[in-house]
Amino acid sequence: MFKLSDFDHFRNDARIKFKTEIVDGVKFIIISYSIADSSLWQLPLAIECRGITFDEFGKCVSLPLHKVFNIGEREQTQRGALKLYNCTVLEKRDGSMLIPVLINNKIFWKSKKSFYSDVAIKANVCATLEVLNLSRTLLNMGYTPIFEFTHPEHQIVIDYGKEPKFVLIAVRHIESGGYMSIESQEIMCAAHRVDCIRRYGDNTFQMLNELDDQVDFEGYVIRHPDGMWTKAKSKWYLLNHRIMTEIRE
């Protein structure tokens, strides 16, 4: 299990931020990277600095997704080095990662960096009873549920419609750091009537080869049989994301 002290080697690293927030009278420390370069990822536990959250006693209370790299981004993720058979291929949705945290027996939502971001505040209002019940069940089992949240007021590139939506993209055990299988995740979602991330058939080679022909689609997250995760985005999405970013700036 991760402890707050495991991350002490980042205390003086300007690329990593330790943020303290008080939620419902309880103190939390959130660790996330603000600047990323190739040298950062060589450091121990750097890939876990994506909003991992601890209580004031140093106990981990929320374990989001680790840093997932693009295919071709690092030596280990070059296409020729990857095992592209028996993969779990999932849709990569164009939303905001949101994590429920149980505080004083109530659920509060946090984004990567804060309980008080605009999107986290919006989630506290929009979360359905079904989403809250699934979240509570998993949290009480010792897991961190990880959702992708889309909302018309927080659209990034892709328009997912006028209704807010929570999609469960992963479930992670807080103590071991391991991920629940997608099959078990789908069963949990079905039992609670919550949307689960879309899973595709194992045609990884073909899907990657055809990705750049797709529009209105971000890409894929690929869980490889050796435990590695990678992601791949369409050219359409990368171009439109850059355009939208420049417009907002």
PDB file of C-alpha atoms in Angstrom:
ATOM      1  CA  MET A   1       0.000   0.000   0.000  1.00  0.00           C
ATOM      2  CA  PHE A   2       1.288   3.459  -0.874  1.00  0.00           C
ATOM      3  CA  LYS A   3       2.074   5.821   2.000  1.00  0.00           C
ATOM      4  CA  LEU A   4       2.530   9.573   1.866  1.00  0.00           C
ATOM      5  CA  SER A   5       6.159   9.180   2.961  1.00  0.00           C
ATOM      6  CA  ASP A   6       6.832   7.075  -0.163  1.00  0.00           C
ATOM      7  CA  PHE A   7       6.611  10.335  -2.142  1.00  0.00           C
ATOM      8  CA  ASP A   8       8.961  12.437   0.003  1.00  0.00           C
ATOM      9  CA  HIS A   9      11.614  12.421  -2.732  1.00  0.00           C
ATOM     10  CA  PHE A  10       9.308  14.741  -4.734  1.00  0.00           C
ATOM     11  CA  ARG A  11       8.987  17.378  -2.010  1.00  0.00           C
ATOM     12  CA  ASN A  12      11.538  19.687  -3.631  1.00  0.00           C
ATOM     13  CA  ASP A  13      10.705  18.796  -7.225  1.00  0.00           C
ATOM     14  CA  ALA A  14       9.012  21.765  -8.898  1.00  0.00           C
ATOM     15  CA  ARG A  15       7.266  19.440 -11.345  1.00  0.00           C
ATOM     16  CA  ILE A  16       5.243  17.759  -8.581  1.00  0.00           C
ATOM     17  CA  LYS A  17       2.701  19.582  -6.428  1.00  0.00           C
ATOM     18  CA  PHE A  18       1.591  18.601  -2.925  1.00  0.00           C
ATOM     19  CA  LYS A  19      -1.760  20.263  -2.339  1.00  0.00           C
ATOM     20  CA  THR A  20      -3.596  20.298   0.995  1.00  0.00           C
ATOM     21  CA  GLU A  21      -7.390  20.587   0.997  1.00  0.00           C
ATOM     22  CA  ILE A  22      -9.962  20.438   3.771  1.00  0.00           C
ATOM     23  CA  VAL A  23     -13.175  18.592   2.869  1.00  0.00           C
ATOM     24  CA  ASP A  24     -16.028  18.328   5.376  1.00  0.00           C
ATOM     25  CA  GLY A  25     -13.548  19.152   8.127  1.00  0.00           C
ATOM     26  CA  VAL A  26     -11.042  16.465   7.075  1.00  0.00           C
ATOM     27  CA  LYS A  27      -7.537  17.225   5.782  1.00  0.00           C
ATOM     28  CA  PHE A  28      -6.217  15.609   2.608  1.00  0.00           C
ATOM     29  CA  ILE A  29      -2.951  15.822   0.633  1.00  0.00           C
ATOM     30  CA  ILE A  30      -3.200  15.477  -3.157  1.00  0.00           C
ATOM     31  CA  ILE A  31      -0.066  14.760  -5.205  1.00  0.00           C
ATOM     32  CA  SER A  32      -0.054  15.483  -8.942  1.00  0.00           C
ATOM     33  CA  TYR A  33       2.422  16.500 -11.591  1.00  0.00           C
ATOM     34  CA  SER A  34       2.078  19.936 -13.165  1.00  0.00           C
ATOM     35  CA  ILE A  35       4.997  19.743 -15.600  1.00  0.00           C
ATOM     36  CA  ALA A  36       6.008  16.538 -17.316  1.00  0.00           C
ATOM     37  CA  ASP A  37       9.226  15.702 -19.098  1.00  0.00           C
ATOM     38  CA  SER A  38      10.898  12.434 -19.982  1.00  0.00           C
ATOM     39  CA  SER A  39      13.264  12.577 -17.014  1.00  0.00           C
ATOM     40  CA  LEU A  40      10.369  12.749 -14.542  1.00  0.00           C
ATOM     41  CA  TRP A  41       9.091   9.331 -15.527  1.00  0.00           C
ATOM     42  CA  GLN A  42      12.424   7.760 -14.659  1.00  0.00           C
ATOM     43  CA  LEU A  43      11.851   8.559 -10.966  1.00  0.00           C
ATOM     44  CA  PRO A  44      10.231   6.028  -8.621  1.00  0.00           C
ATOM     45  CA  LEU A  45       6.442   6.411  -8.318  1.00  0.00           C
ATOM     46  CA  ALA A  46       6.289   9.365 -10.727  1.00  0.00           C
ATOM     47  CA  ILE A  47       3.608   7.593 -12.766  1.00  0.00           C
ATOM     48  CA  GLU A  48       1.410   7.526  -9.641  1.00  0.00           C
ATOM     49  CA  CYS A  49       1.438  11.316  -9.261  1.00  0.00           C
ATOM     50  CA  ARG A  50      -1.896  11.795 -11.016  1.00  0.00           C
ATOM     51  CA  GLY A  51      -3.986  12.863  -8.068  1.00  0.00           C
ATOM     52  CA  ILE A  52      -3.127  10.141  -5.558  1.00  0.00           C
ATOM     53  CA  THR A  53      -4.642  11.329  -2.274  1.00  0.00           C
ATOM     54  CA  PHE A  54      -3.720  10.746   1.369  1.00  0.00           C
ATOM     55  CA  ASP A  55      -5.319  11.612   4.687  1.00  0.00           C
ATOM     56  CA  GLU A  56      -3.464  13.632   7.306  1.00  0.00           C
ATOM     57  CA  PHE A  57      -2.025  10.431   8.788  1.00  0.00           C
ATOM     58  CA  GLY A  58      -0.376   9.486   5.487  1.00  0.00           C
ATOM     59  CA  LYS A  59      -2.811   6.727   4.530  1.00  0.00           C
ATOM     60  CA  CYS A  60      -3.814   6.453   0.888  1.00  0.00           C
ATOM     61  CA  VAL A  61      -7.545   7.070   0.471  1.00  0.00           C
ATOM     62  CA  SER A  62      -7.772   7.465  -3.308  1.00  0.00           C
ATOM     63  CA  LEU A  63      -5.715   5.778  -6.033  1.00  0.00           C
ATOM     64  CA  PRO A  64      -6.475   7.099  -9.544  1.00  0.00           C
ATOM     65  CA  LEU A  65      -5.173   5.788 -12.841  1.00  0.00           C
ATOM     66  CA  HIS A  66      -1.418   5.659 -13.171  1.00  0.00           C
ATOM     67  CA  LYS A  67       0.173   7.646 -16.003  1.00  0.00           C
ATOM     68  CA  VAL A  68      -0.595   5.891 -19.300  1.00  0.00           C
ATOM     69  CA  PHE A  69       1.741   6.624 -22.212  1.00  0.00           C
ATOM     70  CA  ASN A  70       0.948   6.917 -25.896  1.00  0.00           C
ATOM     71  CA  ILE A  71       2.070   4.219 -28.277  1.00  0.00           C
ATOM     72  CA  GLY A  72       5.425   5.431 -29.611  1.00  0.00           C
ATOM     73  CA  GLU A  73       5.961   7.925 -26.790  1.00  0.00           C
ATOM     74  CA  ARG A  74       8.645   5.943 -24.939  1.00  0.00           C
ATOM     75  CA  GLU A  75      11.052   3.175 -25.801  1.00  0.00           C
ATOM     76  CA  GLN A  76       8.873   0.646 -23.970  1.00  0.00           C
ATOM     77  CA  THR A  77       5.759   1.740 -25.865  1.00  0.00           C
ATOM     78  CA  GLN A  78       7.128   1.570 -29.384  1.00  0.00           C
ATOM     79  CA  ARG A  79       4.707  -0.483 -31.422  1.00  0.00           C
ATOM     80  CA  GLY A  80       7.296  -3.131 -32.211  1.00  0.00           C
ATOM     81  CA  ALA A  81       8.015  -3.641 -28.508  1.00  0.00           C
ATOM     82  CA  LEU A  82       4.396  -4.147 -27.459  1.00  0.00           C
ATOM     83  CA  LYS A  83       2.421  -7.339 -27.160  1.00  0.00           C
ATOM     84  CA  LEU A  84      -0.591  -6.572 -29.339  1.00  0.00           C
ATOM     85  CA  TYR A  85      -2.374  -9.898 -29.007  1.00  0.00           C
ATOM     86  CA  ASN A  86      -4.840 -10.939 -26.277  1.00  0.00           C
ATOM     87  CA  CYS A  87      -5.261  -7.282 -25.396  1.00  0.00           C
ATOM     88  CA  THR A  88      -8.214  -5.569 -23.760  1.00  0.00           C
ATOM     89  CA  VAL A  89      -9.065  -2.629 -26.009  1.00  0.00           C
ATOM     90  CA  LEU A  90     -11.228   0.081 -24.456  1.00  0.00           C
ATOM     91  CA  GLU A  91     -12.691   3.331 -25.722  1.00  0.00           C
ATOM     92  CA  LYS A  92     -10.817   6.455 -24.654  1.00  0.00           C
ATOM     93  CA  ARG A  93     -13.491   9.010 -23.823  1.00  0.00           C
ATOM     94  CA  ASP A  94     -12.913  12.732 -24.120  1.00  0.00           C
ATOM     95  CA  GLY A  95     -13.929  13.771 -20.621  1.00  0.00           C
ATOM     96  CA  SER A  96     -12.597  14.453 -17.136  1.00  0.00           C
ATOM     97  CA  MET A  97     -11.266  11.786 -14.787  1.00  0.00           C
ATOM     98  CA  LEU A  98     -13.279  11.898 -11.578  1.00  0.00           C
ATOM     99  CA  ILE A  99     -12.837   9.934  -8.366  1.00  0.00           C
ATOM    100  CA  PRO A 100     -15.372   9.478  -5.548  1.00  0.00           C
ATOM    101  CA  VAL A 101     -13.969   9.601  -2.008  1.00  0.00           C
ATOM    102  CA  LEU A 102     -15.869   8.538   1.100  1.00  0.00           C
ATOM    103  CA  ILE A 103     -15.578  11.238   3.781  1.00  0.00           C
ATOM    104  CA  ASN A 104     -17.597  11.083   7.010  1.00  0.00           C
ATOM    105  CA  ASN A 105     -19.764   8.449   5.311  1.00  0.00           C
ATOM    106  CA  LYS A 106     -20.565  10.854   2.455  1.00  0.00           C
ATOM    107  CA  ILE A 107     -19.268  10.770  -1.110  1.00  0.00           C
ATOM    108  CA  PHE A 108     -17.327  13.755  -2.419  1.00  0.00           C
ATOM    109  CA  TRP A 109     -15.909  13.940  -5.931  1.00  0.00           C
ATOM    110  CA  LYS A 110     -12.436  15.041  -6.901  1.00  0.00           C
ATOM    111  CA  SER A 111     -10.699  15.641 -10.204  1.00  0.00           C
ATOM    112  CA  LYS A 112      -7.006  14.928 -10.650  1.00  0.00           C
ATOM    113  CA  LYS A 113      -5.863  17.960  -8.675  1.00  0.00           C
ATOM    114  CA  SER A 114      -8.721  19.075  -6.454  1.00  0.00           C
ATOM    115  CA  PHE A 115     -12.008  18.435  -4.668  1.00  0.00           C
ATOM    116  CA  TYR A 116     -12.908  22.020  -5.582  1.00  0.00           C
ATOM    117  CA  SER A 117     -12.360  22.136  -9.334  1.00  0.00           C
ATOM    118  CA  ASP A 118     -15.341  23.247 -11.422  1.00  0.00           C
ATOM    119  CA  VAL A 119     -15.855  19.756 -12.801  1.00  0.00           C
ATOM    120  CA  ALA A 120     -15.666  18.119  -9.342  1.00  0.00           C
ATOM    121  CA  ILE A 121     -18.236  20.556  -7.973  1.00  0.00           C
ATOM    122  CA  LYS A 122     -20.466  19.827 -10.952  1.00  0.00           C
ATOM    123  CA  ALA A 123     -20.142  16.084 -10.338  1.00  0.00           C
ATOM    124  CA  ASN A 124     -21.384  16.472  -6.765  1.00  0.00           C
ATOM    125  CA  VAL A 125     -24.603  17.848  -8.226  1.00  0.00           C
ATOM    126  CA  CYS A 126     -24.945  15.492 -11.204  1.00  0.00           C
ATOM    127  CA  ALA A 127     -24.064  12.087  -9.754  1.00  0.00           C
ATOM    128  CA  THR A 128     -27.050   9.744  -9.955  1.00  0.00           C
ATOM    129  CA  LEU A 129     -28.163   7.427  -7.191  1.00  0.00           C
ATOM    130  CA  GLU A 130     -26.937   4.463  -9.250  1.00  0.00           C
ATOM    131  CA  VAL A 131     -23.458   5.981  -9.640  1.00  0.00           C
ATOM    132  CA  LEU A 132     -23.321   6.826  -5.943  1.00  0.00           C
ATOM    133  CA  ASN A 133     -24.432   3.335  -4.901  1.00  0.00           C
ATOM    134  CA  LEU A 134     -21.829   1.662  -7.114  1.00  0.00           C
ATOM    135  CA  SER A 135     -19.160   4.027  -5.834  1.00  0.00           C
ATOM    136  CA  ARG A 136     -20.049   3.345  -2.208  1.00  0.00           C
ATOM    137  CA  THR A 137     -20.039  -0.412  -2.780  1.00  0.00           C
ATOM    138  CA  LEU A 138     -16.569  -0.359  -4.360  1.00  0.00           C
ATOM    139  CA  LEU A 139     -15.149   2.082  -1.826  1.00  0.00           C
ATOM    140  CA  ASN A 140     -16.345  -0.113   1.042  1.00  0.00           C
ATOM    141  CA  MET A 141     -14.648  -3.083  -0.655  1.00  0.00           C
ATOM    142  CA  GLY A 142     -11.325  -1.216  -0.619  1.00  0.00           C
ATOM    143  CA  TYR A 143     -11.336  -0.102  -4.251  1.00  0.00           C
ATOM    144  CA  THR A 144     -11.060   3.278  -5.955  1.00  0.00           C
ATOM    145  CA  PRO A 145     -13.677   3.615  -8.728  1.00  0.00           C
ATOM    146  CA  ILE A 146     -12.418   5.775 -11.594  1.00  0.00           C
ATOM    147  CA  PHE A 147     -14.963   7.501 -13.807  1.00  0.00           C
ATOM    148  CA  GLU A 148     -14.820   9.545 -16.975  1.00  0.00           C
ATOM    149  CA  PHE A 149     -17.288  12.435 -16.665  1.00  0.00           C
ATOM    150  CA  THR A 150     -18.698  14.307 -19.640  1.00  0.00           C
ATOM    151  CA  HIS A 151     -20.929  17.374 -19.403  1.00  0.00           C
ATOM    152  CA  PRO A 152     -22.018  19.905 -22.049  1.00  0.00           C
ATOM    153  CA  GLU A 153     -20.623  22.752 -19.941  1.00  0.00           C
ATOM    154  CA  HIS A 154     -17.244  21.023 -19.729  1.00  0.00           C
ATOM    155  CA  GLN A 155     -16.885  19.793 -23.299  1.00  0.00           C
ATOM    156  CA  ILE A 156     -13.296  19.359 -24.407  1.00  0.00           C
ATOM    157  CA  VAL A 157     -13.539  18.375 -28.096  1.00  0.00           C
ATOM    158  CA  ILE A 158     -16.196  15.720 -28.640  1.00  0.00           C
ATOM    159  CA  ASP A 159     -19.874  16.531 -28.136  1.00  0.00           C
ATOM    160  CA  TYR A 160     -21.455  13.730 -26.099  1.00  0.00           C
ATOM    161  CA  GLY A 161     -24.894  15.356 -25.957  1.00  0.00           C
ATOM    162  CA  LYS A 162     -26.793  17.538 -23.545  1.00  0.00           C
ATOM    163  CA  GLU A 163     -26.898  15.165 -20.570  1.00  0.00           C
ATOM    164  CA  PRO A 164     -24.054  14.677 -18.073  1.00  0.00           C
ATOM    165  CA  LYS A 165     -22.688  11.159 -18.018  1.00  0.00           C
ATOM    166  CA  PHE A 166     -20.536   9.061 -15.705  1.00  0.00           C
ATOM    167  CA  VAL A 167     -18.736   6.093 -17.283  1.00  0.00           C
ATOM    168  CA  LEU A 168     -16.713   3.712 -15.122  1.00  0.00           C
ATOM    169  CA  ILE A 169     -13.337   3.346 -16.847  1.00  0.00           C
ATOM    170  CA  ALA A 170     -11.325   1.433 -14.219  1.00  0.00           C
ATOM    171  CA  VAL A 171     -11.391   0.096 -10.670  1.00  0.00           C
ATOM    172  CA  ARG A 172      -8.216  -0.025  -8.613  1.00  0.00           C
ATOM    173  CA  HIS A 173      -7.506  -1.753  -5.300  1.00  0.00           C
ATOM    174  CA  ILE A 174      -6.155   0.824  -2.861  1.00  0.00           C
ATOM    175  CA  GLU A 175      -3.839  -1.549  -0.981  1.00  0.00           C
ATOM    176  CA  SER A 176      -2.385  -3.634  -3.807  1.00  0.00           C
ATOM    177  CA  GLY A 177      -2.612  -1.041  -6.600  1.00  0.00           C
ATOM    178  CA  GLY A 178      -3.933  -3.739  -8.915  1.00  0.00           C
ATOM    179  CA  TYR A 179      -6.784  -3.217 -11.348  1.00  0.00           C
ATOM    180  CA  MET A 180     -10.052  -5.117 -11.381  1.00  0.00           C
ATOM    181  CA  SER A 181     -10.537  -7.147 -14.558  1.00  0.00           C
ATOM    182  CA  ILE A 182     -12.739  -5.526 -17.163  1.00  0.00           C
ATOM    183  CA  GLU A 183     -15.078  -8.539 -16.973  1.00  0.00           C
ATOM    184  CA  SER A 184     -15.646  -8.048 -13.225  1.00  0.00           C
ATOM    185  CA  GLN A 185     -16.004  -4.316 -13.771  1.00  0.00           C
ATOM    186  CA  GLU A 186     -18.717  -4.917 -16.361  1.00  0.00           C
ATOM    187  CA  ILE A 187     -20.593  -7.202 -13.966  1.00  0.00           C
ATOM    188  CA  MET A 188     -20.489  -4.569 -11.217  1.00  0.00           C
ATOM    189  CA  CYS A 189     -21.761  -1.901 -13.601  1.00  0.00           C
ATOM    190  CA  ALA A 190     -24.576  -4.082 -14.877  1.00  0.00           C
ATOM    191  CA  ALA A 191     -25.684  -4.907 -11.336  1.00  0.00           C
ATOM    192  CA  HIS A 192     -25.866  -1.199 -10.453  1.00  0.00           C
ATOM    193  CA  ARG A 193     -27.166   0.016 -13.855  1.00  0.00           C
ATOM    194  CA  VAL A 194     -24.132   2.227 -14.438  1.00  0.00           C
ATOM    195  CA  ASP A 195     -22.388   2.754 -17.781  1.00  0.00           C
ATOM    196  CA  CYS A 196     -19.138   0.835 -18.178  1.00  0.00           C
ATOM    197  CA  ILE A 197     -16.420   1.835 -20.610  1.00  0.00           C
ATOM    198  CA  ARG A 198     -16.905   0.263 -24.019  1.00  0.00           C
ATOM    199  CA  ARG A 199     -14.814  -2.812 -24.719  1.00  0.00           C
ATOM    200  CA  TYR A 200     -13.896  -3.853 -28.259  1.00  0.00           C
ATOM    201  CA  GLY A 201     -12.996  -7.191 -29.746  1.00  0.00           C
ATOM    202  CA  ASP A 202      -9.365  -8.276 -29.860  1.00  0.00           C
ATOM    203  CA  ASN A 203      -8.517  -6.866 -33.296  1.00  0.00           C
ATOM    204  CA  THR A 204      -5.789  -4.616 -31.945  1.00  0.00           C
ATOM    205  CA  PHE A 205      -3.644  -4.502 -35.101  1.00  0.00           C
ATOM    206  CA  GLN A 206      -6.575  -3.665 -37.356  1.00  0.00           C
ATOM    207  CA  MET A 207      -8.050  -1.114 -34.953  1.00  0.00           C
ATOM    208  CA  LEU A 208      -4.768   0.762 -34.639  1.00  0.00           C
ATOM    209  CA  ASN A 209      -4.253   0.712 -38.398  1.00  0.00           C
ATOM    210  CA  GLU A 210      -7.718   2.176 -38.978  1.00  0.00           C
ATOM    211  CA  LEU A 211      -7.667   4.695 -36.119  1.00  0.00           C
ATOM    212  CA  ASP A 212      -6.553   7.632 -38.229  1.00  0.00           C
ATOM    213  CA  ASP A 213      -9.569   7.185 -40.504  1.00  0.00           C
ATOM    214  CA  GLN A 214     -11.976   7.849 -37.642  1.00  0.00           C
ATOM    215  CA  VAL A 215     -13.629  11.182 -36.816  1.00  0.00           C
ATOM    216  CA  ASP A 216     -15.566  12.297 -33.730  1.00  0.00           C
ATOM    217  CA  PHE A 217     -13.550   9.715 -31.821  1.00  0.00           C
ATOM    218  CA  GLU A 218     -10.631  10.190 -29.427  1.00  0.00           C
ATOM    219  CA  GLY A 219      -8.976   6.801 -29.471  1.00  0.00           C
ATOM    220  CA  TYR A 220      -8.245   3.665 -27.468  1.00  0.00           C
ATOM    221  CA  VAL A 221      -6.792   2.598 -24.160  1.00  0.00           C
ATOM    222  CA  ILE A 222      -5.094  -0.777 -24.462  1.00  0.00           C
ATOM    223  CA  ARG A 223      -4.472  -3.132 -21.547  1.00  0.00           C
ATOM    224  CA  HIS A 224      -1.743  -5.509 -22.696  1.00  0.00           C
ATOM    225  CA  PRO A 225      -1.398  -9.117 -21.480  1.00  0.00           C
ATOM    226  CA  ASP A 226       1.870  -8.335 -19.672  1.00  0.00           C
ATOM    227  CA  GLY A 227       0.152  -5.678 -17.529  1.00  0.00           C
ATOM    228  CA  MET A 228       1.278  -2.631 -19.497  1.00  0.00           C
ATOM    229  CA  TRP A 229      -1.265   0.022 -20.470  1.00  0.00           C
ATOM    230  CA  THR A 230      -0.936   2.246 -23.534  1.00  0.00           C
ATOM    231  CA  LYS A 231      -3.177   4.666 -25.381  1.00  0.00           C
ATOM    232  CA  ALA A 232      -3.575   5.764 -28.985  1.00  0.00           C
ATOM    233  CA  LYS A 233      -5.396   8.856 -30.271  1.00  0.00           C
ATOM    234  CA  SER A 234      -6.766   9.576 -33.715  1.00  0.00           C
ATOM    235  CA  LYS A 235      -5.265  12.258 -35.939  1.00  0.00           C
ATOM    236  CA  TRP A 236      -8.700  13.884 -36.085  1.00  0.00           C
ATOM    237  CA  TYR A 237      -8.780  14.223 -32.319  1.00  0.00           C
ATOM    238  CA  LEU A 238      -5.209  15.484 -31.963  1.00  0.00           C
ATOM    239  CA  LEU A 239      -5.802  18.164 -34.597  1.00  0.00           C
ATOM    240  CA  ASN A 240      -9.108  19.327 -33.120  1.00  0.00           C
ATOM    241  CA  HIS A 241      -7.768  19.255 -29.573  1.00  0.00           C
ATOM    242  CA  ARG A 242      -4.921  21.528 -30.627  1.00  0.00           C
ATOM    243  CA  ILE A 243      -7.357  23.891 -32.362  1.00  0.00           C
ATOM    244  CA  MET A 244      -9.680  24.014 -29.331  1.00  0.00           C
ATOM    245  CA  THR A 245      -6.748  24.618 -26.988  1.00  0.00           C
ATOM    246  CA  GLU A 246      -5.523  27.535 -29.102  1.00  0.00           C
ATOM    247  CA  ILE A 247      -9.032  29.025 -29.232  1.00  0.00           C
ATOM    248  CA  ARG A 248      -9.384  28.838 -25.453  1.00  0.00           C
ATOM    249  CA  GLU A 249      -5.948  30.386 -24.923  1.00  0.00           C
TER     250      GLU A 249
END
